[in-house]
Amino acid sequence: MSKPLVGAVFTALLLGATAIPASAVSNEAPVSGNGTAAARPAAVPQAKAKAVTFAGTVALSNCSGSVVRVPSSQPTDKALVLSNGHCLETGFPSAGQVIVNRASSRSFTLLNASGGSLGTVRASKIAYGTMTDTDVSVYELTSTYSDIESRYGIKALDLDAAHPQTGRAITVASGYWKRMYRCSTDGFAYRLKEGQWTWKDSLRYTQPCQVIGGTSGSPVIDDATGKVVAVNNTINESGQRCTDNNPCEVDENGKVTVRPGIGYAQQTYIIVACVGAGNKIDLNRPGCTLPKPAQSQKHRSPADAQ
């Protein structure tokens, strides 16, 4: 994988997904295989799209992110910021590495609806971070949701508690670039491999979402509900197979499919079940499937072994 962005000019050369900042992307058809995504509910009729804005998104030093809440979050809870695991200030976590409750004083620029800067919010810790099975980081802030709303007039974005569906209109809202990418959910990759990392059930975009470096960590928002369904993390830059900056899909039987110029995101509904009382990440909660520290690597599927 490429290193995180270190400046606006350099970032434009990077990919903006799996910590794999990207540059120019090919628009060619897939170069290998015709793999199919894991079976998911068919597309359903959508309600009238809501206006998706930058309100609640944040800019990191090298990536994008958003202030988020789960259904059980309370106004007095410390707020959470969502981004990618590869966007952590500590560097890319290794395959199998999980970070929990690590002190952090990282700052985030909070944006208003039009993408203007409102001020700075600051982390107290990395509540959770990994690039194993998913590519996600969750920071706990020093401010509560109520603090942020009263001072800046900004409400947190809601994490959808349900698995997203194919064919939904979505917006990838990048706080780093103050740019929006609009497309649809095209399906789901059983496994998505990039370099040493493997992600499960990744959300695939349709062609229009040509994400770039700095868009890593952007919330993927369902246009109809206004809820966050995923976090942007990678794109296949040049058609290579399973290399850094060139993720490939692997199905249940180990068949590999490469889709040049197609981007991906990691679903966020799995985070909801792992947030307990006081808005704290609790990996032992019933239904929580996020990887735990020192998680066993036994019982790997054929796709994981590729």
mmCIF file of N, CA, C and O in Angstrom, residues 164-262:
data_model
loop_
_atom_site.group_PDB
_atom_site.id
_atom_site.type_symbol
_atom_site.label_atom_id
_atom_site.label_comp_id
_atom_site.label_asym_id
_atom_site.label_seq_id
_atom_site.Cartn_x
_atom_site.Cartn_y
_atom_site.Cartn_z
ATOM 1 N N PRO A 164 -26.432 -2.821 3.845
ATOM 2 C CA PRO A 164 -26.887 -2.065 2.676
ATOM 3 C C PRO A 164 -27.360 -2.988 1.562
ATOM 4 O O PRO A 164 -27.091 -4.186 1.562
ATOM 5 N N GLN A 165 -28.056 -2.399 0.594
ATOM 6 C CA GLN A 165 -28.633 -3.162 -0.511
ATOM 7 C C GLN A 165 -28.025 -2.724 -1.839
ATOM 8 O O GLN A 165 -27.543 -1.601 -1.989
ATOM 9 N N THR A 166 -28.086 -3.628 -2.792
ATOM 10 C CA THR A 166 -27.608 -3.331 -4.140
ATOM 11 C C THR A 166 -28.551 -2.345 -4.831
ATOM 12 O O THR A 166 -29.762 -2.380 -4.616
ATOM 13 N N GLY A 167 -27.971 -1.487 -5.663
ATOM 14 C CA GLY A 167 -28.779 -0.581 -6.468
ATOM 15 C C GLY A 167 -29.199 0.695 -5.783
ATOM 16 O O GLY A 167 -30.011 1.463 -6.324
ATOM 17 N N ARG A 168 -28.640 0.984 -4.624
ATOM 18 C CA ARG A 168 -28.993 2.216 -3.904
ATOM 19 C C ARG A 168 -28.133 3.374 -4.383
ATOM 20 O O ARG A 168 -26.923 3.241 -4.595
ATOM 21 N N ALA A 169 -28.736 4.533 -4.519
ATOM 22 C CA ALA A 169 -27.983 5.744 -4.839
ATOM 23 C C ALA A 169 -27.215 6.169 -3.598
ATOM 24 O O ALA A 169 -27.777 6.242 -2.496
ATOM 25 N N ILE A 170 -25.919 6.424 -3.757
ATOM 26 C CA ILE A 170 -25.067 6.770 -2.622
ATOM 27 C C ILE A 170 -24.199 7.973 -2.955
ATOM 28 O O ILE A 170 -23.968 8.306 -4.116
ATOM 29 N N THR A 171 -23.710 8.612 -1.894
ATOM 30 C CA THR A 171 -22.780 9.726 -2.027
ATOM 31 C C THR A 171 -21.582 9.472 -1.131
ATOM 32 O O THR A 171 -21.744 9.168 0.053
ATOM 33 N N VAL A 172 -20.385 9.576 -1.691
ATOM 34 C CA VAL A 172 -19.142 9.508 -0.926
ATOM 35 C C VAL A 172 -18.724 10.951 -0.668
ATOM 36 O O VAL A 172 -18.373 11.672 -1.610
ATOM 37 N N ALA A 173 -18.789 11.393 0.583
ATOM 38 C CA ALA A 173 -18.562 12.796 0.928
ATOM 39 C C ALA A 173 -17.179 12.971 1.556
ATOM 40 O O ALA A 173 -16.959 12.612 2.713
ATOM 41 N N SER A 174 -16.258 13.535 0.792
ATOM 42 C CA SER A 174 -14.877 13.702 1.256
ATOM 43 C C SER A 174 -14.665 15.049 1.934
ATOM 44 O O SER A 174 -14.701 16.095 1.281
ATOM 45 N N GLY A 175 -14.398 14.997 3.240
ATOM 46 C CA GLY A 175 -14.089 16.216 3.963
ATOM 47 C C GLY A 175 -12.717 16.761 3.631
ATOM 48 O O GLY A 175 -12.478 17.970 3.711
ATOM 49 N N TYR A 176 -11.791 15.891 3.251
ATOM 50 C CA TYR A 176 -10.437 16.332 2.916
ATOM 51 C C TYR A 176 -10.460 17.207 1.666
ATOM 52 O O TYR A 176 -9.872 18.284 1.636
ATOM 53 N N TRP A 177 -11.137 16.737 0.623
ATOM 54 C CA TRP A 177 -11.187 17.473 -0.644
ATOM 55 C C TRP A 177 -12.398 18.382 -0.760
ATOM 56 O O TRP A 177 -12.501 19.160 -1.709
ATOM 57 N N LYS A 178 -13.355 18.236 0.183
ATOM 58 C CA LYS A 178 -14.622 18.976 0.094
ATOM 59 C C LYS A 178 -15.272 18.697 -1.268
ATOM 60 O O LYS A 178 -15.706 19.604 -1.980
ATOM 61 N N ARG A 179 -15.323 17.418 -1.562
ATOM 62 C CA ARG A 179 -15.849 16.973 -2.850
ATOM 63 C C ARG A 179 -16.748 15.768 -2.647
ATOM 64 O O ARG A 179 -16.475 14.931 -1.776
ATOM 65 N N MET A 180 -17.800 15.682 -3.433
ATOM 66 C CA MET A 180 -18.717 14.563 -3.346
ATOM 67 C C MET A 180 -18.681 13.720 -4.608
ATOM 68 O O MET A 180 -18.577 14.248 -5.712
ATOM 69 N N TYR A 181 -18.762 12.407 -4.428
ATOM 70 C CA TYR A 181 -18.815 11.455 -5.526
ATOM 71 C C TYR A 181 -20.165 10.749 -5.440
ATOM 72 O O TYR A 181 -20.512 10.211 -4.400
ATOM 73 N N ARG A 182 -20.894 10.742 -6.547
ATOM 74 C CA ARG A 182 -22.230 10.161 -6.538
ATOM 75 C C ARG A 182 -22.308 8.979 -7.500
ATOM 76 O O ARG A 182 -21.903 9.081 -8.658
ATOM 77 N N CYS A 183 -22.803 7.860 -7.000
ATOM 78 C CA CYS A 183 -22.948 6.656 -7.823
ATOM 79 C C CYS A 183 -23.969 5.748 -7.147
ATOM 80 O O CYS A 183 -24.846 6.236 -6.433
ATOM 81 N N SER A 184 -23.849 4.445 -7.345
ATOM 82 C CA SER A 184 -24.770 3.489 -6.725
ATOM 83 C C SER A 184 -23.998 2.296 -6.177
ATOM 84 O O SER A 184 -22.851 2.053 -6.573
ATOM 85 N N THR A 185 -24.638 1.568 -5.281
ATOM 86 C CA THR A 185 -24.045 0.318 -4.811
ATOM 87 C C THR A 185 -24.224 -0.723 -5.910
ATOM 88 O O THR A 185 -25.340 -0.963 -6.371
ATOM 89 N N ASP A 186 -23.115 -1.336 -6.323
ATOM 90 C CA ASP A 186 -23.138 -2.274 -7.444
ATOM 91 C C ASP A 186 -23.208 -3.721 -6.988
ATOM 92 O O ASP A 186 -23.548 -4.608 -7.767
ATOM 93 N N GLY A 187 -22.856 -3.971 -5.735
ATOM 94 C CA GLY A 187 -22.834 -5.330 -5.219
ATOM 95 C C GLY A 187 -21.845 -5.441 -4.082
ATOM 96 O O GLY A 187 -21.391 -4.423 -3.528
ATOM 97 N N PHE A 188 -21.470 -6.685 -3.746
ATOM 98 C CA PHE A 188 -20.610 -6.928 -2.595
ATOM 99 C C PHE A 188 -19.579 -7.992 -2.917
ATOM 100 O O PHE A 188 -19.902 -9.017 -3.519
ATOM 101 N N ALA A 189 -18.357 -7.738 -2.541
ATOM 102 C CA ALA A 189 -17.272 -8.691 -2.767
ATOM 103 C C ALA A 189 -17.156 -9.599 -1.549
ATOM 104 O O ALA A 189 -16.972 -9.106 -0.419
ATOM 105 N N TYR A 190 -17.235 -10.905 -1.764
ATOM 106 C CA TYR A 190 -17.116 -11.854 -0.654
ATOM 107 C C TYR A 190 -15.829 -11.601 0.127
ATOM 108 O O TYR A 190 -15.844 -11.493 1.359
ATOM 109 N N ARG A 191 -14.729 -11.512 -0.600
ATOM 110 C CA ARG A 191 -13.454 -11.081 -0.015
ATOM 111 C C ARG A 191 -12.811 -10.083 -0.974
ATOM 112 O O ARG A 191 -12.887 -10.250 -2.198
ATOM 113 N N LEU A 192 -12.197 -9.077 -0.414
ATOM 114 C CA LEU A 192 -11.457 -8.098 -1.189
ATOM 115 C C LEU A 192 -10.031 -8.109 -0.665
ATOM 116 O O LEU A 192 -9.802 -7.891 0.529
ATOM 117 N N LYS A 193 -9.079 -8.405 -1.556
ATOM 118 C CA LYS A 193 -7.687 -8.520 -1.145
ATOM 119 C C LYS A 193 -6.861 -7.405 -1.763
ATOM 120 O O LYS A 193 -6.986 -7.112 -2.943
ATOM 121 N N GLU A 194 -5.990 -6.831 -0.934
ATOM 122 C CA GLU A 194 -5.067 -5.806 -1.411
ATOM 123 C C GLU A 194 -3.774 -5.931 -0.618
ATOM 124 O O GLU A 194 -3.754 -5.713 0.589
ATOM 125 N N GLY A 195 -2.706 -6.331 -1.316
ATOM 126 C CA GLY A 195 -1.453 -6.545 -0.616
ATOM 127 C C GLY A 195 -1.636 -7.580 0.486
ATOM 128 O O GLY A 195 -2.173 -8.662 0.264
ATOM 129 N N GLN A 196 -1.200 -7.244 1.706
ATOM 130 C CA GLN A 196 -1.298 -8.182 2.828
ATOM 131 C C GLN A 196 -2.665 -8.197 3.495
ATOM 132 O O GLN A 196 -2.914 -9.022 4.373
ATOM 133 N N TRP A 197 -3.576 -7.315 3.063
ATOM 134 C CA TRP A 197 -4.846 -7.175 3.766
ATOM 135 C C TRP A 197 -5.996 -7.858 3.038
ATOM 136 O O TRP A 197 -6.031 -7.896 1.805
ATOM 137 N N THR A 198 -6.940 -8.387 3.814
ATOM 138 C CA THR A 198 -8.154 -8.992 3.273
ATOM 139 C C THR A 198 -9.360 -8.426 4.004
ATOM 140 O O THR A 198 -9.383 -8.380 5.245
ATOM 141 N N TRP A 199 -10.375 -7.995 3.235
ATOM 142 C CA TRP A 199 -11.591 -7.428 3.820
ATOM 143 C C TRP A 199 -12.798 -8.251 3.399
ATOM 144 O O TRP A 199 -12.849 -8.774 2.293
ATOM 145 N N LYS A 200 -13.759 -8.345 4.284
ATOM 146 C CA LYS A 200 -14.922 -9.185 4.060
ATOM 147 C C LYS A 200 -16.152 -8.366 3.648
ATOM 148 O O LYS A 200 -16.411 -7.308 4.205
ATOM 149 N N ASP A 201 -16.904 -8.917 2.689
ATOM 150 C CA ASP A 201 -18.205 -8.358 2.301
ATOM 151 C C ASP A 201 -18.101 -6.869 1.966
ATOM 152 O O ASP A 201 -18.909 -6.061 2.418
ATOM 153 N N SER A 202 -17.115 -6.512 1.158
ATOM 154 C CA SER A 202 -16.895 -5.107 0.813
ATOM 155 C C SER A 202 -17.956 -4.610 -0.168
ATOM 156 O O SER A 202 -18.367 -5.328 -1.080
ATOM 157 N N LEU A 203 -18.364 -3.378 0.012
ATOM 158 C CA LEU A 203 -19.345 -2.754 -0.870
ATOM 159 C C LEU A 203 -18.640 -2.242 -2.123
ATOM 160 O O LEU A 203 -17.634 -1.554 -2.036
ATOM 161 N N ARG A 204 -19.176 -2.606 -3.288
ATOM 162 C CA ARG A 204 -18.592 -2.184 -4.567
ATOM 163 C C ARG A 204 -19.401 -1.034 -5.157
ATOM 164 O O ARG A 204 -20.623 -1.065 -5.168
ATOM 165 N N TYR A 205 -18.686 -0.006 -5.673
ATOM 166 C CA TYR A 205 -19.328 1.126 -6.326
ATOM 167 C C TYR A 205 -19.556 0.856 -7.808
ATOM 168 O O TYR A 205 -18.839 0.074 -8.437
ATOM 169 N N THR A 206 -20.486 1.598 -8.401
ATOM 170 C CA THR A 206 -20.559 1.679 -9.849
ATOM 171 C C THR A 206 -19.485 2.659 -10.325
ATOM 172 O O THR A 206 -18.881 3.395 -9.533
ATOM 173 N N GLN A 207 -19.245 2.678 -11.616
ATOM 174 C CA GLN A 207 -18.119 3.394 -12.222
ATOM 175 C C GLN A 207 -17.978 4.879 -11.840
ATOM 176 O O GLN A 207 -16.850 5.368 -11.681
ATOM 177 N N PRO A 208 -19.069 5.644 -11.688
ATOM 178 C CA PRO A 208 -18.902 7.086 -11.467
ATOM 179 C C PRO A 208 -18.113 7.473 -10.215
ATOM 180 O O PRO A 208 -17.549 8.573 -10.171
ATOM 181 N N CYS A 209 -18.053 6.627 -9.204
ATOM 182 C CA CYS A 209 -17.318 6.991 -7.986
ATOM 183 C C CYS A 209 -15.832 6.707 -8.162
ATOM 184 O O CYS A 209 -15.302 5.700 -7.692
ATOM 185 N N GLN A 210 -15.135 7.623 -8.841
ATOM 186 C CA GLN A 210 -13.702 7.505 -9.095
ATOM 187 C C GLN A 210 -12.944 8.203 -7.970
ATOM 188 O O GLN A 210 -12.387 9.298 -8.138
ATOM 189 N N VAL A 211 -12.924 7.586 -6.815
ATOM 190 C CA VAL A 211 -12.322 8.177 -5.621
ATOM 191 C C VAL A 211 -10.805 8.286 -5.775
ATOM 192 O O VAL A 211 -10.181 7.511 -6.499
ATOM 193 N N ILE A 212 -10.229 9.276 -5.088
ATOM 194 C CA ILE A 212 -8.793 9.533 -5.177
ATOM 195 C C ILE A 212 -8.200 9.621 -3.774
ATOM 196 O O ILE A 212 -8.916 9.519 -2.771
ATOM 197 N N GLY A 213 -6.896 9.812 -3.700
ATOM 198 C CA GLY A 213 -6.223 9.948 -2.422
ATOM 199 C C GLY A 213 -6.803 11.103 -1.622
ATOM 200 O O GLY A 213 -7.098 12.170 -2.152
ATOM 201 N N GLY A 214 -6.985 10.874 -0.326
ATOM 202 C CA GLY A 214 -7.591 11.872 0.540
ATOM 203 C C GLY A 214 -9.054 11.608 0.783
ATOM 204 O O GLY A 214 -9.639 12.090 1.757
ATOM 205 N N THR A 215 -9.694 10.830 -0.118
ATOM 206 C CA THR A 215 -11.094 10.453 0.114
ATOM 207 C C THR A 215 -11.196 9.254 1.052
ATOM 208 O O THR A 215 -12.290 8.887 1.477
ATOM 209 N N SER A 216 -10.073 8.650 1.369
ATOM 210 C CA SER A 216 -10.069 7.537 2.319
ATOM 211 C C SER A 216 -10.769 7.957 3.610
ATOM 212 O O SER A 216 -10.505 9.025 4.151
ATOM 213 N N GLY A 217 -11.648 7.123 4.103
ATOM 214 C CA GLY A 217 -12.343 7.412 5.350
ATOM 215 C C GLY A 217 -13.629 8.188 5.187
ATOM 216 O O GLY A 217 -14.351 8.426 6.166
ATOM 217 N N SER A 218 -13.941 8.600 3.951
ATOM 218 C CA SER A 218 -15.181 9.343 3.716
ATOM 219 C C SER A 218 -16.406 8.496 4.041
ATOM 220 O O SER A 218 -16.438 7.303 3.719
ATOM 221 N N PRO A 219 -17.437 9.110 4.637
ATOM 222 C CA PRO A 219 -18.671 8.349 4.844
ATOM 223 C C PRO A 219 -19.355 8.090 3.512
ATOM 224 O O PRO A 219 -19.364 8.946 2.619
ATOM 225 N N VAL A 220 -19.899 6.889 3.362
ATOM 226 C CA VAL A 220 -20.706 6.545 2.194
ATOM 227 C C VAL A 220 -22.154 6.634 2.659
ATOM 228 O O VAL A 220 -22.585 5.860 3.514
ATOM 229 N N ILE A 221 -22.874 7.589 2.107
ATOM 230 C CA ILE A 221 -24.205 7.929 2.606
ATOM 231 C C ILE A 221 -25.279 7.466 1.630
ATOM 232 O O ILE A 221 -25.201 7.720 0.428
ATOM 233 N N ASP A 222 -26.272 6.752 2.151
ATOM 234 C CA ASP A 222 -27.425 6.352 1.353
ATOM 235 C C ASP A 222 -28.255 7.610 1.088
ATOM 236 O O ASP A 222 -28.731 8.264 2.022
ATOM 237 N N ASP A 223 -28.440 7.965 -0.181
ATOM 238 C CA ASP A 223 -29.121 9.212 -0.508
ATOM 239 C C ASP A 223 -30.568 9.246 -0.027
ATOM 240 O O ASP A 223 -31.099 10.316 0.278
ATOM 241 N N ALA A 224 -31.216 8.093 0.025
ATOM 242 C CA ALA A 224 -32.630 8.060 0.405
ATOM 243 C C ALA A 224 -32.836 8.222 1.908
ATOM 244 O O ALA A 224 -33.798 8.843 2.346
ATOM 245 N N THR A 225 -31.930 7.648 2.700
ATOM 246 C CA THR A 225 -32.109 7.673 4.158
ATOM 247 C C THR A 225 -31.243 8.719 4.849
ATOM 248 O O THR A 225 -31.534 9.109 5.985
ATOM 249 N N GLY A 226 -30.160 9.134 4.196
ATOM 250 C CA GLY A 226 -29.225 10.061 4.817
ATOM 251 C C GLY A 226 -28.317 9.410 5.836
ATOM 252 O O GLY A 226 -27.555 10.090 6.512
ATOM 253 N N LYS A 227 -28.363 8.072 5.910
ATOM 254 C CA LYS A 227 -27.543 7.357 6.890
ATOM 255 C C LYS A 227 -26.254 6.830 6.262
ATOM 256 O O LYS A 227 -26.191 6.572 5.066
ATOM 257 N N VAL A 228 -25.247 6.663 7.111
ATOM 258 C CA VAL A 228 -23.960 6.128 6.678
ATOM 259 C C VAL A 228 -24.056 4.615 6.597
ATOM 260 O O VAL A 228 -24.420 3.954 7.574
ATOM 261 N N VAL A 229 -23.712 4.063 5.429
ATOM 262 C CA VAL A 229 -23.784 2.611 5.243
ATOM 263 C C VAL A 229 -22.404 1.979 5.080
ATOM 264 O O VAL A 229 -22.260 0.759 5.138
ATOM 265 N N ALA A 230 -21.381 2.826 4.858
ATOM 266 C CA ALA A 230 -20.036 2.287 4.650
ATOM 267 C C ALA A 230 -19.012 3.410 4.790
ATOM 268 O O ALA A 230 -19.371 4.588 4.904
ATOM 269 N N VAL A 231 -17.739 3.019 4.786
ATOM 270 C CA VAL A 231 -16.646 3.991 4.822
ATOM 271 C C VAL A 231 -15.726 3.703 3.633
ATOM 272 O O VAL A 231 -15.254 2.582 3.446
ATOM 273 N N ASN A 232 -15.535 4.719 2.793
ATOM 274 C CA ASN A 232 -14.744 4.580 1.565
ATOM 275 C C ASN A 232 -13.324 4.144 1.871
ATOM 276 O O ASN A 232 -12.696 4.648 2.797
ATOM 277 N N ASN A 233 -12.782 3.172 1.083
ATOM 278 C CA ASN A 233 -11.407 2.781 1.404
ATOM 279 C C ASN A 233 -10.490 2.375 0.272
ATOM 280 O O ASN A 233 -9.282 2.336 0.468
ATOM 281 N N THR A 234 -10.971 2.098 -0.963
ATOM 282 C CA THR A 234 -9.989 1.735 -1.993
ATOM 283 C C THR A 234 -10.562 1.761 -3.394
ATOM 284 O O THR A 234 -11.781 1.840 -3.579
ATOM 285 N N ILE A 235 -9.658 1.664 -4.378
ATOM 286 C CA ILE A 235 -10.037 1.576 -5.782
ATOM 287 C C ILE A 235 -8.921 0.844 -6.517
ATOM 288 O O ILE A 235 -7.753 0.944 -6.136
ATOM 289 N N ASN A 236 -9.283 0.086 -7.546
ATOM 290 C CA ASN A 236 -8.263 -0.589 -8.345
ATOM 291 C C ASN A 236 -7.732 0.404 -9.372
ATOM 292 O O ASN A 236 -8.435 0.799 -10.296
ATOM 293 N N GLU A 237 -6.475 0.800 -9.214
ATOM 294 C CA GLU A 237 -5.898 1.860 -10.030
ATOM 295 C C GLU A 237 -5.560 1.447 -11.449
ATOM 296 O O GLU A 237 -5.834 2.177 -12.401
ATOM 297 N N SER A 238 -4.900 0.314 -11.620
ATOM 298 C CA SER A 238 -4.315 0.020 -12.925
ATOM 299 C C SER A 238 -4.555 -1.403 -13.424
ATOM 300 O O SER A 238 -3.917 -1.846 -14.369
ATOM 301 N N GLY A 239 -5.475 -2.119 -12.791
ATOM 302 C CA GLY A 239 -5.818 -3.446 -13.281
ATOM 303 C C GLY A 239 -4.927 -4.564 -12.788
ATOM 304 O O GLY A 239 -5.099 -5.712 -13.205
ATOM 305 N N GLN A 240 -3.975 -4.257 -11.909
ATOM 306 C CA GLN A 240 -3.157 -5.327 -11.355
ATOM 307 C C GLN A 240 -3.981 -6.200 -10.413
ATOM 308 O O GLN A 240 -5.066 -5.823 -9.981
ATOM 309 N N ARG A 241 -3.417 -7.351 -10.088
ATOM 310 C CA ARG A 241 -4.161 -8.368 -9.341
ATOM 311 C C ARG A 241 -3.720 -8.434 -7.881
ATOM 312 O O ARG A 241 -2.610 -8.863 -7.573
ATOM 313 N N CYS A 242 -4.585 -7.968 -6.984
ATOM 314 C CA CYS A 242 -4.424 -8.146 -5.531
ATOM 315 C C CYS A 242 -3.183 -7.451 -4.961
ATOM 316 O O CYS A 242 -2.690 -7.852 -3.898
ATOM 317 N N THR A 243 -2.662 -6.429 -5.634
ATOM 318 C CA THR A 243 -1.481 -5.721 -5.153
ATOM 319 C C THR A 243 -1.892 -4.434 -4.447
ATOM 320 O O THR A 243 -3.056 -4.014 -4.512
ATOM 321 N N ASP A 244 -0.936 -3.780 -3.787
ATOM 322 C CA ASP A 244 -1.216 -2.481 -3.191
ATOM 323 C C ASP A 244 -1.779 -1.551 -4.262
ATOM 324 O O ASP A 244 -1.253 -1.475 -5.381
ATOM 325 N N ASN A 245 -2.856 -0.859 -3.908
ATOM 326 C CA ASN A 245 -3.547 0.059 -4.815
ATOM 327 C C ASN A 245 -4.368 -0.640 -5.895
ATOM 328 O O ASN A 245 -4.981 0.025 -6.725
ATOM 329 N N ASN A 246 -4.370 -1.964 -5.883
ATOM 330 C CA ASN A 246 -5.109 -2.728 -6.901
ATOM 331 C C ASN A 246 -5.825 -3.911 -6.265
ATOM 332 O O ASN A 246 -5.418 -5.077 -6.432
ATOM 333 N N PRO A 247 -6.896 -3.640 -5.510
ATOM 334 C CA PRO A 247 -7.609 -4.744 -4.862
ATOM 335 C C PRO A 247 -8.257 -5.668 -5.884
ATOM 336 O O PRO A 247 -8.607 -5.257 -7.000
ATOM 337 N N CYS A 248 -8.394 -6.916 -5.490
ATOM 338 C CA CYS A 248 -9.092 -7.894 -6.324
ATOM 339 C C CYS A 248 -10.181 -8.549 -5.483
ATOM 340 O O CYS A 248 -10.095 -8.607 -4.259
ATOM 341 N N GLU A 249 -11.202 -9.032 -6.155
ATOM 342 C CA GLU A 249 -12.280 -9.750 -5.480
ATOM 343 C C GLU A 249 -11.998 -11.248 -5.517
ATOM 344 O O GLU A 249 -11.508 -11.775 -6.520
ATOM 345 N N VAL A 250 -12.312 -11.921 -4.425
ATOM 346 C CA VAL A 250 -12.149 -13.374 -4.346
ATOM 347 C C VAL A 250 -13.473 -13.964 -3.859
ATOM 348 O O VAL A 250 -13.987 -13.560 -2.814
ATOM 349 N N ASP A 251 -14.026 -14.912 -4.620
ATOM 350 C CA ASP A 251 -15.305 -15.482 -4.215
ATOM 351 C C ASP A 251 -15.112 -16.658 -3.259
ATOM 352 O O ASP A 251 -13.983 -16.985 -2.860
ATOM 353 N N GLU A 252 -16.226 -17.296 -2.882
ATOM 354 C CA GLU A 252 -16.178 -18.374 -1.893
ATOM 355 C C GLU A 252 -15.314 -19.550 -2.320
ATOM 356 O O GLU A 252 -14.822 -20.301 -1.473
ATOM 357 N N ASN A 253 -15.131 -19.724 -3.612
ATOM 358 C CA ASN A 253 -14.338 -20.837 -4.127
ATOM 359 C C ASN A 253 -12.907 -20.452 -4.453
ATOM 360 O O ASN A 253 -12.140 -21.258 -4.993
ATOM 361 N N GLY A 254 -12.551 -19.204 -4.145
ATOM 362 C CA GLY A 254 -11.189 -18.753 -4.389
ATOM 363 C C GLY A 254 -10.973 -18.144 -5.762
ATOM 364 O O GLY A 254 -9.838 -17.813 -6.125
ATOM 365 N N LYS A 255 -12.016 -17.989 -6.546
ATOM 366 C CA LYS A 255 -11.884 -17.400 -7.879
ATOM 367 C C LYS A 255 -11.634 -15.904 -7.772
ATOM 368 O O LYS A 255 -12.342 -15.195 -7.043
ATOM 369 N N VAL A 256 -10.657 -15.410 -8.508
ATOM 370 C CA VAL A 256 -10.245 -14.006 -8.436
ATOM 371 C C VAL A 256 -10.810 -13.208 -9.609
ATOM 372 O O VAL A 256 -10.776 -13.655 -10.759
ATOM 373 N N THR A 257 -11.336 -12.029 -9.315
ATOM 374 C CA THR A 257 -11.818 -11.109 -10.341
ATOM 375 C C THR A 257 -11.183 -9.743 -10.111
ATOM 376 O O THR A 257 -11.172 -9.242 -8.986
ATOM 377 N N VAL A 258 -10.659 -9.156 -11.171
ATOM 378 C CA VAL A 258 -10.053 -7.831 -11.108
ATOM 379 C C VAL A 258 -10.953 -6.853 -11.851
ATOM 380 O O VAL A 258 -11.360 -7.123 -12.989
ATOM 381 N N ARG A 259 -11.239 -5.716 -11.251
ATOM 382 C CA ARG A 259 -12.120 -4.717 -11.854
ATOM 383 C C ARG A 259 -11.399 -3.369 -11.897
ATOM 384 O O ARG A 259 -11.519 -2.576 -10.960
ATOM 385 N N PRO A 260 -10.662 -3.081 -12.952
ATOM 386 C CA PRO A 260 -9.925 -1.811 -13.028
ATOM 387 C C PRO A 260 -10.859 -0.613 -12.932
ATOM 388 O O PRO A 260 -11.940 -0.601 -13.533
ATOM 389 N N GLY A 261 -10.432 0.391 -12.175
ATOM 390 C CA GLY A 261 -11.203 1.618 -12.079
ATOM 391 C C GLY A 261 -12.436 1.536 -11.207
ATOM 392 O O GLY A 261 -13.237 2.468 -11.171
ATOM 393 N N ILE A 262 -12.606 0.448 -10.482
ATOM 394 C CA ILE A 262 -13.773 0.292 -9.610
ATOM 395 C C ILE A 262 -13.346 0.451 -8.153
ATOM 396 O O ILE A 262 -12.339 -0.102 -7.711
#
